[in-house]
Short mmCIF file of C-alpha atoms in Angstrom, two decimals:
data_model
loop_
_atom_site.label_atom_id
_atom_site.label_comp_id
_atom_site.label_asym_id
_atom_site.label_seq_id
_atom_site.Cartn_x
_atom_site.Cartn_y
_atom_site.Cartn_z
CA UNK A 643 93.81 146.54 117.70
CA UNK A 644 92.15 144.34 114.53
CA UNK A 645 92.76 141.12 114.41
CA UNK A 646 94.44 139.73 111.82
CA UNK A 647 92.76 136.96 109.81
CA UNK A 648 94.25 134.25 107.60
CA UNK A 649 92.88 136.06 104.43
CA UNK A 650 95.00 138.90 105.21
CA UNK A 651 98.16 137.55 104.35
CA UNK A 652 96.43 134.98 101.56
CA UNK A 653 98.02 135.26 97.86
CA UNK A 654 95.38 135.37 94.97
CA UNK A 655 96.57 134.02 91.24
CA UNK A 656 95.41 136.01 87.87
CA UNK A 657 92.53 133.84 87.79
CA UNK A 658 90.92 134.60 91.25
CA UNK A 659 87.91 137.05 90.01
CA UNK A 660 87.20 134.35 87.55
CA UNK A 661 86.95 131.79 90.18
CA UNK A 662 84.70 133.93 91.94
CA UNK A 663 82.54 134.60 88.83
CA UNK A 664 82.26 130.52 87.77
CA UNK A 665 80.59 130.54 91.39
CA UNK A 666 83.68 128.63 92.86
CA UNK A 667 84.05 127.61 96.67
CA UNK A 668 87.28 129.11 97.63
CA UNK A 669 89.63 127.59 99.89
CA UNK A 670 93.07 128.57 101.74
CA UNK A 671 95.55 126.42 100.17
CA UNK A 672 99.80 126.95 99.98
CA UNK A 673 98.70 130.21 101.01
CA UNK A 674 96.77 130.85 98.14
CA UNK A 675 92.92 131.46 98.01
CA UNK A 676 92.32 128.38 95.43
CA UNK A 677 89.12 127.15 94.47
CA UNK A 678 88.45 123.44 95.74
CA UNK A 679 85.31 123.17 93.24
CA UNK A 680 83.18 124.55 91.02
CA UNK A 681 79.01 124.61 90.94
CA UNK A 682 79.38 121.49 89.27
CA UNK A 683 80.54 119.24 92.21
CA UNK A 684 84.16 117.77 92.94
CA UNK A 685 82.42 113.85 91.17
CA UNK A 686 81.53 115.59 88.20
CA UNK A 687 84.65 117.65 87.48
CA UNK A 688 86.66 114.71 87.69
CA UNK A 689 83.97 111.92 85.42
CA UNK A 690 84.15 114.94 82.75
CA UNK A 691 88.24 116.00 83.14
CA UNK A 692 88.29 111.91 82.02
CA UNK A 693 85.79 111.93 79.47
CA UNK A 694 86.59 115.45 77.79
CA UNK A 695 88.61 118.88 79.30
CA UNK A 696 89.08 119.91 82.25
CA UNK A 697 91.12 123.61 82.96
CA UNK A 698 93.24 123.78 86.11
CA UNK A 699 94.49 126.86 87.26
CA UNK A 700 98.14 125.96 89.09
CA UNK A 701 99.26 129.68 89.10
CA UNK A 702 100.18 129.04 92.22
CA UNK A 703 102.98 126.34 91.84
CA UNK A 704 107.06 128.31 91.49
CA UNK A 705 108.11 128.94 87.77
CA UNK A 706 111.85 129.44 88.28
CA UNK A 707 113.97 130.09 84.83
CA UNK A 708 117.72 128.76 85.30
CA UNK A 709 120.05 130.54 82.68
CA UNK A 710 123.57 129.64 82.16
CA UNK A 711 126.38 132.07 83.09
CA UNK A 712 128.97 132.55 80.47
CA UNK A 713 131.56 129.45 80.30
CA UNK A 714 128.82 127.56 82.59
CA UNK A 715 126.57 124.76 81.56
CA UNK A 716 122.79 125.16 83.41
CA UNK A 717 122.24 121.56 83.68
CA UNK A 718 125.07 120.05 85.10
CA UNK A 719 125.08 123.03 87.37
CA UNK A 720 121.16 121.87 88.69
CA UNK A 721 121.95 118.00 88.36
CA UNK A 722 124.46 118.74 91.77
CA UNK A 723 120.57 118.97 93.71
CA UNK A 724 118.43 116.90 92.24
CA UNK A 725 119.28 112.81 90.83
CA UNK A 726 117.73 113.09 87.21
CA UNK A 727 119.05 113.28 83.81
CA UNK A 728 119.09 117.00 83.65
CA UNK A 729 122.59 117.07 81.69
CA UNK A 730 120.60 114.92 78.99
CA UNK A 731 117.41 116.91 78.18
CA UNK A 732 117.75 117.66 74.40
CA UNK A 733 116.04 121.11 73.96
CA UNK A 734 112.20 121.07 74.10
CA UNK A 735 112.05 118.01 76.13
CA UNK A 736 110.97 117.62 79.81
CA UNK A 737 111.54 115.90 83.10
CA UNK A 738 110.43 115.06 86.26
CA UNK A 739 112.83 115.02 89.24
CA UNK A 740 113.15 116.06 92.88
CA UNK A 741 115.27 118.01 94.76
CA UNK A 742 116.63 115.97 97.51
CA UNK A 743 118.39 116.45 100.41
CA UNK A 744 121.61 115.30 102.42
CA UNK A 745 119.65 112.01 104.07
CA UNK A 746 118.08 111.37 100.49
CA UNK A 747 114.59 112.77 102.10
CA UNK A 748 112.95 114.99 99.08
CA UNK A 749 112.81 118.56 99.56
CA UNK A 750 110.40 118.96 96.61
CA UNK A 751 109.81 117.70 93.42
CA UNK A 752 109.61 119.28 90.32
CA UNK A 753 109.46 119.44 86.47
CA UNK A 754 112.25 120.58 84.22
CA UNK A 755 112.10 121.26 80.72
CA UNK A 756 114.58 122.88 78.91
CA UNK A 757 114.08 125.25 76.47
CA UNK A 758 117.51 125.23 74.63
CA UNK A 759 118.54 128.72 76.00
CA UNK A 760 116.85 128.24 79.32
CA UNK A 761 115.71 125.41 81.75
CA UNK A 762 111.72 125.74 83.15
CA UNK A 763 111.45 124.46 86.70
CA UNK A 764 107.75 124.08 87.94
CA UNK A 765 108.03 123.63 91.57
CA UNK A 766 104.95 122.79 94.40
CA UNK A 767 103.39 126.42 95.42
CA UNK A 768 103.81 125.67 99.53
CA UNK A 769 108.05 124.81 98.97
CA UNK A 770 108.45 127.76 96.31
CA UNK A 771 110.15 129.83 99.02
CA UNK A 772 112.42 127.44 100.04
CA UNK A 773 113.50 126.18 96.50
CA UNK A 774 114.28 129.69 95.39
CA UNK A 775 116.67 129.94 98.42
CA UNK A 776 117.67 126.16 98.26
CA UNK A 777 118.81 126.87 94.50
CA UNK A 778 120.27 130.50 95.41
CA UNK A 779 122.35 129.03 97.81
CA UNK A 780 123.81 126.40 96.03
CA UNK A 781 124.24 127.50 92.20
CA UNK A 782 124.73 131.39 92.02
CA UNK A 783 127.58 130.72 90.82
CA UNK A 784 126.56 129.04 87.42
CA UNK A 785 123.36 130.05 86.86
CA UNK A 786 121.05 133.41 86.38
CA UNK A 787 118.19 132.39 88.70
CA UNK A 788 114.55 133.87 87.89
CA UNK A 789 111.71 133.05 89.92
CA UNK A 790 108.80 134.45 87.82
CA UNK A 791 105.94 133.47 90.72
CA UNK A 792 104.00 135.85 89.28
CA UNK A 793 103.43 134.08 85.78
CA UNK A 794 99.95 132.18 85.17
CA UNK A 795 99.83 128.75 85.04
CA UNK A 796 96.95 126.28 83.37
CA UNK A 797 96.57 123.15 82.83
CA UNK A 798 93.97 121.44 80.09
CA UNK A 799 94.02 117.81 81.01
CA UNK A 800 91.56 115.05 79.42
CA UNK A 801 91.10 113.38 76.43
CA UNK A 802 89.54 116.62 74.31
CA UNK A 803 92.29 118.45 75.64
CA UNK A 804 94.14 118.98 72.57
CA UNK A 805 91.33 119.52 70.41
CA UNK A 806 90.23 122.05 72.78
CA UNK A 807 93.96 123.63 72.85
CA UNK A 808 94.47 122.82 69.29
CA UNK A 809 91.41 125.49 67.75
CA UNK A 810 94.29 128.24 68.85
CA UNK A 811 96.97 126.70 68.59
CA UNK A 812 97.31 123.84 65.55
CA UNK A 813 100.47 123.33 66.65
CA UNK A 814 100.26 121.82 69.68
CA UNK A 815 98.63 118.35 67.78
CA UNK A 816 102.41 118.13 66.43
CA UNK A 817 103.95 117.59 70.52
CA UNK A 818 104.68 114.59 72.16
CA UNK A 819 104.08 113.64 75.78
CA UNK A 820 107.06 115.18 77.88
CA UNK A 821 107.98 118.30 75.55
CA UNK A 822 107.67 121.90 75.76
CA UNK A 823 107.28 124.24 73.20
CA UNK A 824 106.45 128.61 73.03
CA UNK A 825 103.30 128.45 71.59
CA UNK A 826 101.01 131.77 70.67
CA UNK A 827 97.77 131.60 72.10
CA UNK A 828 94.88 134.73 71.80
CA UNK A 829 97.86 136.51 70.79
CA UNK A 830 100.17 135.94 73.90
CA UNK A 831 103.32 134.35 74.29
CA UNK A 832 103.38 131.40 76.48
CA UNK A 833 105.05 128.20 76.88
CA UNK A 834 102.95 124.95 76.57
CA UNK A 835 104.32 121.31 77.56
CA UNK A 836 102.49 118.55 77.15
CA UNK A 837 101.82 117.10 80.73
CA UNK A 838 99.96 117.19 83.40
CA UNK A 839 98.76 115.25 87.29
CA UNK A 840 95.68 113.69 86.24
CA UNK A 841 96.25 110.13 84.26
CA UNK A 842 94.57 111.84 80.95
CA UNK A 843 96.39 113.20 77.94
CA UNK A 844 97.27 117.38 78.61
CA UNK A 845 98.86 120.35 78.86
CA UNK A 846 100.03 123.02 80.97
CA UNK A 847 100.31 126.37 79.48
CA UNK A 848 102.68 129.38 81.30
CA UNK A 849 101.42 132.51 80.39
CA UNK A 850 102.04 136.43 80.90
CA UNK A 851 100.57 137.46 84.43
CA UNK A 852 98.27 139.62 82.08
CA UNK A 853 96.99 136.87 79.79
CA UNK A 854 95.89 134.53 81.55
CA UNK A 855 92.19 135.38 82.39
CA UNK A 856 91.70 135.73 78.27
CA UNK A 857 93.66 132.24 77.51
CA UNK A 858 90.97 131.02 80.26
CA UNK A 859 87.80 132.32 78.99
CA UNK A 860 89.34 131.37 75.34
CA UNK A 861 89.41 127.79 76.56
CA UNK A 862 86.44 127.81 79.01
CA UNK A 863 84.28 129.13 75.91
CA UNK A 864 84.65 125.79 74.13
CA UNK A 865 82.09 123.74 75.19
CA UNK A 866 84.35 120.56 76.30
CA UNK A 867 86.16 122.42 78.74
CA UNK A 868 84.77 122.95 82.22
CA UNK A 869 87.01 124.52 85.31
CA UNK A 870 88.02 121.75 87.33
CA UNK A 871 88.77 122.87 91.12
CA UNK A 872 91.92 121.30 94.31
CA UNK A 873 89.18 118.62 94.67
CA UNK A 874 89.21 116.99 91.60
CA UNK A 875 92.79 118.28 90.67
CA UNK A 876 93.37 115.49 94.44
CA UNK A 877 91.05 112.65 93.00
CA UNK A 878 92.43 112.24 89.85
CA UNK A 879 96.00 112.00 90.61
CA UNK A 880 95.34 109.78 93.68
CA UNK A 881 93.46 107.53 90.69
CA UNK A 882 96.62 107.71 89.15
CA UNK A 883 98.75 106.82 91.82
CA UNK A 884 100.83 110.16 91.91
CA UNK A 885 102.58 111.69 94.46
CA UNK A 886 101.45 114.62 96.61
CA UNK A 887 104.32 116.69 98.19
CA UNK A 888 103.83 117.14 102.13
CA UNK A 889 101.49 114.45 101.86
CA UNK A 890 103.01 110.70 99.78
CA UNK A 891 106.89 112.17 99.65
CA UNK A 892 108.46 114.61 102.40
CA UNK A 893 111.64 115.88 103.77
CA UNK A 894 111.18 111.70 105.56
CA UNK A 895 110.55 109.70 102.50
CA UNK A 896 113.27 108.77 99.59
CA UNK A 897 112.90 108.75 96.32
CA UNK A 898 113.57 104.64 96.26
CA UNK A 899 111.18 104.22 98.96
CA UNK A 900 108.65 106.40 96.87
CA UNK A 901 108.69 103.94 93.95
CA UNK A 902 110.27 106.67 92.09
CA UNK A 903 113.57 104.40 90.96
CA UNK A 904 112.44 104.96 87.36
CA UNK A 905 113.08 109.65 87.65
CA UNK A 906 116.64 108.33 88.48
CA UNK A 907 119.22 108.80 85.47
CA UNK A 908 120.86 105.79 85.06
CA UNK A 909 124.13 107.21 84.96
CA UNK A 910 123.08 109.21 87.82
CA UNK A 911 122.42 105.99 90.24
CA UNK A 912 126.20 104.81 89.11
CA UNK A 913 127.85 107.70 89.79
CA UNK A 914 125.53 109.97 92.18
CA UNK A 915 126.37 113.53 92.74
CA UNK A 916 123.44 115.02 94.32
CA UNK A 917 122.41 115.20 97.96
CA UNK A 918 122.26 111.89 99.72
CA UNK A 919 123.55 110.14 96.82
CA UNK A 920 124.79 107.60 98.82
CA UNK A 921 121.55 106.39 101.05
CA UNK A 922 120.11 106.71 98.01
CA UNK A 923 122.30 104.05 95.96
CA UNK A 924 122.29 101.91 98.83
CA UNK A 925 118.61 101.84 98.23
CA UNK A 926 118.33 100.75 95.04
CA UNK A 927 121.35 98.14 95.27
CA UNK A 928 119.09 96.53 98.34
CA UNK A 929 115.79 97.36 98.62
CA UNK A 930 114.36 100.58 100.63
CA UNK A 931 113.24 99.61 104.16
CA UNK A 932 109.17 100.83 103.35
CA UNK A 933 107.25 100.78 100.16
CA UNK A 934 104.92 103.51 98.73
CA UNK A 935 102.34 100.74 97.80
CA UNK A 936 98.72 101.32 96.27
CA UNK A 937 95.69 99.94 98.01
CA UNK A 938 92.42 99.31 98.06
CA UNK A 939 90.43 99.11 100.53
CA UNK A 940 87.61 95.94 99.92
CA UNK A 941 84.45 97.76 101.30
CA UNK A 942 83.34 100.71 100.53
CA UNK A 943 84.40 102.51 103.89
CA UNK A 944 87.72 105.37 102.91
CA UNK A 945 91.13 104.91 104.47
CA UNK A 946 91.90 108.26 104.52
CA UNK A 947 95.53 110.32 105.42
CA UNK A 948 97.21 109.25 108.98
CA UNK A 949 94.61 105.83 109.13
CA UNK A 950 97.19 103.11 110.28
CA UNK A 951 98.24 99.68 108.18
CA UNK A 952 97.79 96.64 110.27
CA UNK A 953 98.62 93.07 109.96
CA UNK A 954 95.71 91.03 109.82
CA UNK A 955 97.62 90.31 114.06
CA UNK A 956 96.90 94.00 114.49
CA UNK A 957 100.84 95.35 114.34
CA UNK A 958 101.77 98.45 112.74
CA UNK A 959 103.12 98.34 109.22
CA UNK A 960 102.76 102.02 108.25
CA UNK A 961 100.07 104.24 107.57
CA UNK A 962 98.32 106.30 104.73
CA UNK A 963 99.45 108.83 102.88
CA UNK A 964 96.58 109.82 100.23
CA UNK A 965 93.20 108.04 100.60
CA UNK A 966 89.75 109.27 99.55
CA UNK A 967 87.07 108.15 96.83
CA UNK A 968 87.81 107.17 93.27
CA UNK A 969 85.17 108.93 90.72
CA UNK A 970 86.06 107.00 88.11
CA UNK A 971 87.53 103.44 89.95
CA UNK A 972 83.74 104.00 91.65
CA UNK A 973 85.57 103.10 94.83
CA UNK A 974 88.24 103.84 97.67
CA UNK A 975 91.54 103.68 97.26
CA UNK A 976 94.74 104.74 98.74
CA UNK A 977 98.32 104.97 99.17
CA UNK A 978 100.74 104.97 102.19
CA UNK A 979 103.79 103.06 103.26
CA UNK A 980 104.00 99.70 104.60
CA UNK A 981 107.95 98.12 105.50
CA UNK A 982 109.31 96.06 102.78
CA UNK A 983 108.19 92.46 103.88
CA UNK A 984 104.57 93.69 103.44
CA UNK A 985 105.40 95.52 100.28
CA UNK A 986 104.61 92.61 97.36
CA UNK A 987 101.13 93.17 94.95
CA UNK A 988 98.01 90.97 96.89
CA UNK A 989 99.57 91.34 99.84
CA UNK A 990 96.56 91.51 102.42
CA UNK A 991 96.62 94.19 105.00
CA UNK A 992 93.85 96.00 107.09
CA UNK A 993 93.27 99.78 107.91
CA UNK A 994 92.79 100.33 111.37
CA UNK A 995 89.42 102.08 111.59
CA UNK A 996 88.91 102.96 115.37
CA UNK A 997 86.06 105.56 116.08
CA UNK A 998 87.40 109.03 115.30
CA UNK A 999 90.66 108.65 113.91
CA UNK A 1000 89.63 107.30 109.79
CA UNK A 1001 86.64 108.55 110.74
CA UNK A 1002 87.19 112.48 110.75
CA UNK A 1003 84.39 114.70 111.42
CA UNK A 1004 83.62 117.39 108.83
CA UNK A 1005 81.26 119.53 110.75
CA UNK A 1006 80.90 119.86 114.71
CA UNK A 1007 79.91 116.54 116.36
CA UNK A 1008 80.14 115.46 119.84
CA UNK A 1009 83.07 112.95 119.84
CA UNK A 1010 82.10 109.12 120.09
CA UNK A 1011 81.67 107.99 123.71
CA UNK A 1012 81.93 103.92 122.25
CA UNK A 1013 84.82 104.04 120.43
CA UNK A 1014 84.02 100.92 118.15
CA UNK A 1015 87.80 99.75 116.64
CA UNK A 1016 87.70 97.14 113.99
CA UNK A 1017 89.90 97.03 110.82
CA UNK A 1018 88.57 97.13 107.54
CA UNK A 1019 90.85 94.61 105.07
CA UNK A 1020 92.31 95.90 102.30
CA UNK A 1021 95.31 94.66 99.98
CA UNK A 1022 98.21 95.96 98.56
CA UNK A 1023 97.79 97.33 94.02
CA UNK A 1024 100.54 97.65 91.64
CA UNK A 1025 100.95 101.54 91.75
CA UNK A 1026 101.83 102.45 88.08
CA UNK A 1027 105.21 103.14 88.17
CA UNK A 1028 105.38 104.85 85.10
CA UNK A 1029 102.56 105.77 82.99
CA UNK A 1030 102.90 105.74 79.27
CA UNK A 1031 100.64 107.04 76.05
CA UNK A 1032 100.00 107.26 72.74
CA UNK A 1033 101.62 109.80 71.36
CA UNK A 1034 98.37 111.71 70.90
CA UNK A 1035 94.78 109.99 71.93
CA UNK A 1036 96.06 108.93 75.33
CA UNK A 1037 92.78 107.13 76.38
CA UNK A 1038 92.12 106.87 80.25
CA UNK A 1039 90.61 103.31 81.43
CA UNK A 1040 91.30 101.94 85.05
CA UNK A 1041 91.64 98.25 85.63
CA UNK A 1042 90.68 96.09 87.65
CA UNK A 1043 93.98 96.49 89.19
CA UNK A 1044 93.92 99.62 89.33
CA UNK A 1045 96.47 100.10 86.46
CA UNK A 1046 96.34 101.76 83.24
CA UNK A 1047 95.90 101.13 80.10
CA UNK A 1048 96.83 102.98 76.31
CA UNK A 1049 96.31 102.15 73.17
CA UNK A 1050 99.77 101.63 72.45
CA UNK A 1051 102.85 104.26 72.47
CA UNK A 1052 105.93 105.10 74.01
CA UNK A 1053 106.44 104.98 77.36
CA UNK A 1054 107.50 107.98 79.22
CA UNK A 1055 108.41 108.99 82.72
CA UNK A 1056 105.02 110.83 83.97
CA UNK A 1057 105.15 113.24 87.01
CA UNK A 1058 104.73 111.10 90.36
CA UNK B 284 50.85 116.14 109.35
CA UNK B 285 54.13 114.39 110.11
CA UNK B 286 56.28 116.89 112.71
CA UNK B 287 59.77 117.83 111.78
CA UNK B 288 62.40 118.34 114.20
CA UNK B 289 66.61 118.95 113.29
CA UNK B 290 68.73 118.26 115.87
CA UNK B 291 72.41 120.70 116.16
CA UNK B 292 74.06 117.60 114.35
CA UNK B 293 72.19 118.73 111.10
CA UNK B 294 70.16 115.82 111.13
CA UNK B 295 66.23 115.82 110.62
CA UNK B 296 63.57 113.61 111.64
CA UNK B 297 59.99 113.90 110.53
CA UNK B 298 57.48 112.25 112.66
CA UNK B 299 54.43 110.29 111.46
CA UNK B 300 52.56 108.02 113.68
CA UNK B 301 54.89 107.72 115.99
CA UNK B 302 57.91 106.21 113.32
CA UNK B 303 60.81 108.88 112.58
CA UNK B 304 62.65 108.82 108.93
CA UNK B 305 66.23 110.11 109.54
CA UNK B 306 68.40 112.56 107.39
CA UNK B 307 70.50 115.22 106.96
CA UNK B 308 69.70 118.50 106.25
CA UNK B 309 70.72 120.57 103.15
CA UNK B 310 73.12 121.93 104.91
CA UNK B 311 75.07 118.94 105.99
CA UNK B 312 75.15 117.81 102.84
CA UNK B 313 76.49 121.19 101.27
CA UNK B 314 78.60 121.02 103.89
CA UNK B 315 79.81 117.52 103.08
CA UNK B 316 79.97 117.68 99.36
CA UNK B 317 79.66 115.21 97.14
CA UNK B 318 78.58 111.84 99.35
CA UNK B 319 79.98 108.28 98.19
CA UNK B 320 79.13 106.24 100.43
CA UNK B 321 76.20 105.63 103.17
CA UNK B 322 76.52 102.94 105.79
CA UNK B 323 72.68 102.49 107.44
CA UNK B 324 72.05 100.30 109.91
CA UNK B 325 70.54 96.75 110.80
CA UNK B 326 66.55 96.80 110.99
CA UNK B 327 65.87 95.56 114.53
CA UNK B 328 68.87 97.33 115.79
CA UNK B 329 67.93 99.15 119.34
CA UNK B 330 69.69 102.38 119.50
CA UNK B 331 69.83 105.01 122.17
CA UNK B 332 69.77 109.08 121.87
CA UNK B 333 72.89 110.34 120.38
CA UNK B 334 74.08 107.02 119.24
CA UNK B 335 76.03 106.82 116.64
CA UNK B 336 74.22 104.64 113.52
CA UNK B 337 74.87 105.59 110.53
CA UNK B 338 78.49 106.62 108.62
CA UNK B 339 78.35 108.80 105.14
CA UNK B 340 81.22 109.34 103.47
CA UNK B 341 81.81 112.70 101.35
CA UNK B 342 84.79 112.93 98.76
CA UNK B 343 86.14 115.52 101.78
CA UNK B 344 85.20 113.35 104.83
CA UNK B 345 83.33 110.97 106.86
CA UNK B 346 80.81 111.24 109.60
CA UNK B 347 78.56 109.93 112.15
CA UNK B 348 75.10 110.43 111.83
CA UNK B 349 73.33 109.69 115.42
CA UNK B 350 70.17 108.79 116.57
CA UNK B 351 67.77 111.29 117.48
CA UNK B 352 65.30 110.20 119.79
CA UNK B 353 66.14 106.08 121.17
CA UNK B 354 63.89 103.67 119.74
CA UNK B 355 64.06 100.58 117.26
CA UNK B 356 65.46 101.15 113.94
CA UNK B 357 61.96 99.80 111.29
CA UNK B 358 63.42 100.53 108.02
CA UNK B 359 66.52 101.42 106.34
CA UNK B 360 66.86 102.68 102.89
CA UNK B 361 68.65 100.43 100.37
CA UNK B 362 68.88 102.64 97.88
CA UNK B 363 71.78 104.52 98.82
CA UNK B 364 73.96 101.60 98.51
CA UNK B 365 73.81 102.03 94.59
CA UNK B 366 72.41 105.85 94.75
CA UNK B 367 74.47 107.56 97.74
CA UNK B 368 74.01 111.33 95.72
CA UNK B 369 70.78 110.88 96.18
CA UNK B 370 71.36 112.71 99.83
CA UNK B 371 72.68 115.46 98.17
CA UNK B 372 70.38 115.73 95.28
CA UNK B 373 67.20 115.25 98.40
CA UNK B 374 68.54 115.68 101.62
CA UNK B 375 64.91 115.25 103.07
CA UNK B 376 63.41 113.02 100.31
CA UNK B 377 64.60 110.28 98.77
CA UNK B 378 68.20 110.81 100.78
CA UNK B 379 66.84 109.65 103.69
CA UNK B 380 69.31 107.17 106.28
CA UNK B 381 66.14 105.37 108.79
CA UNK B 382 63.52 105.06 110.24
CA UNK B 383 63.17 104.37 113.86
CA UNK B 384 59.85 103.84 116.15
CA UNK B 385 60.34 105.97 118.94
CA UNK B 386 60.39 104.91 122.54
CA UNK B 387 59.90 108.37 123.76
CA UNK B 388 57.93 111.12 121.75
CA UNK B 389 58.74 113.27 124.44
CA UNK B 390 62.14 113.16 123.45
CA UNK B 391 61.26 115.41 120.29
CA UNK B 392 60.61 118.38 122.72
CA UNK B 393 64.36 119.25 123.07
CA UNK B 394 64.92 119.35 119.02
CA UNK B 395 64.34 122.26 117.09
CA UNK B 396 61.88 123.26 114.59
CA UNK B 397 62.37 124.42 111.76
CA UNK B 398 62.71 128.13 112.25
CA UNK B 399 65.14 127.78 115.38
CA UNK B 400 67.16 125.41 112.88
CA UNK B 401 67.34 127.71 110.28
CA UNK B 402 68.56 130.96 112.87
CA UNK B 403 70.98 128.13 114.30
CA UNK B 404 72.34 127.42 110.59
CA UNK B 405 72.51 131.14 110.31
CA UNK B 406 74.92 131.53 113.19
CA UNK B 407 76.90 128.92 112.00
CA UNK B 408 77.88 131.52 108.58
#
């Protein structure tokens, strides 16, 4: 009997052939064969995105369209599942929110855009089937639910993204942050939002499946745009302090613990009406038991996911949920949860660095026979609670304290 | 003429006049991805064959580097602190980690020559 290999069950996005042609290293991710890096390498892909433009294939993410049934209101219905202010979205506006469970935990985080006629949802790849079932179970009486999982989704990110895209669709110059619009690109009707997951200015472009590759090629024909893999996507979002579902947030973390209160509508905090509302409202008022914090190790050693965070006496306070090297920061950075008493900015913490625990092996090695336990010092730094952008020319500049500085402009909730 | 040997942990050692220069192989740097930090041992440290002696951090993971032979560390590549990417660019050149004075040259006999190492790498694919 033939063995079933992982690749038998892995799916491919419309850009798979292009990734291979561009020399990508392909890895399994959320059930898809995805490019983790191209020959340029993760460091240079990251820096290129910060200085020019990067094109990401995010077609594995789930796109779902909701349309109100006659006499119903799709936004009001969706608010039964999320704490965000969805009913207040004007046509063309976009918002970040979360599906919560009855304990106030996060089932998934998502972007919601109103087109006026529909709500367009973008959910995480690994959660999309569960999200679809969740929506069907709760909202079928109110909305038509249309999964659009075959569509392409491209992210064009970086300070040059607007110039690269405007060469084909000049009207995107007029779009403001966290808004969406139907746009023709290369003869195909796309839905474009000015948003992203990198801390840079940029766009996400929802394309018909059969137009995805030609649009990607069109954008990559511009020398300023380079293909960027999942590796740099991760380091970019980590520097921006943005949560990765399944790591920094999951069913056991509430939006309050995760520092996402900014994404909860004012009216919704007062009235509730979403799963886990009592717990979440109580945590907003009285403080959560633990908080997500940014962490800056003082040396060069990288604090990776799962590393325990301890106080100076060695007592465990929490653990790192994402950690790595920040190429723009040129140093290690991480985020994780610590109990509330240790969450204040500037708190000195340590990362427990026992051999074989925070230093996972990347190629087959024997395990170390002489564990050399030790604590590397680090301290908490503020997470960017929300990001601000200048209307069109957002520039990314890291501060010493891992803050974000944009020249000026409106402060708008960002995807966290 | 230097003798170059390889370990199954993907380190190389190039021995000349009883002193071996140690680094990681091209296969290892390729597997690691972009190297962002290297911790090299202190000069003067005595190490036993197989002892974890250095650490290499890449964008993907951290890995220990083991002493391929016993001996005393006589030099460390301090330039890697500012240019860890040299490990990717020239893993067998300016990306070297440390130099070690061999306590027992016979230990080299247990390591792979280039042909054997290349066959070993092929078997991992």
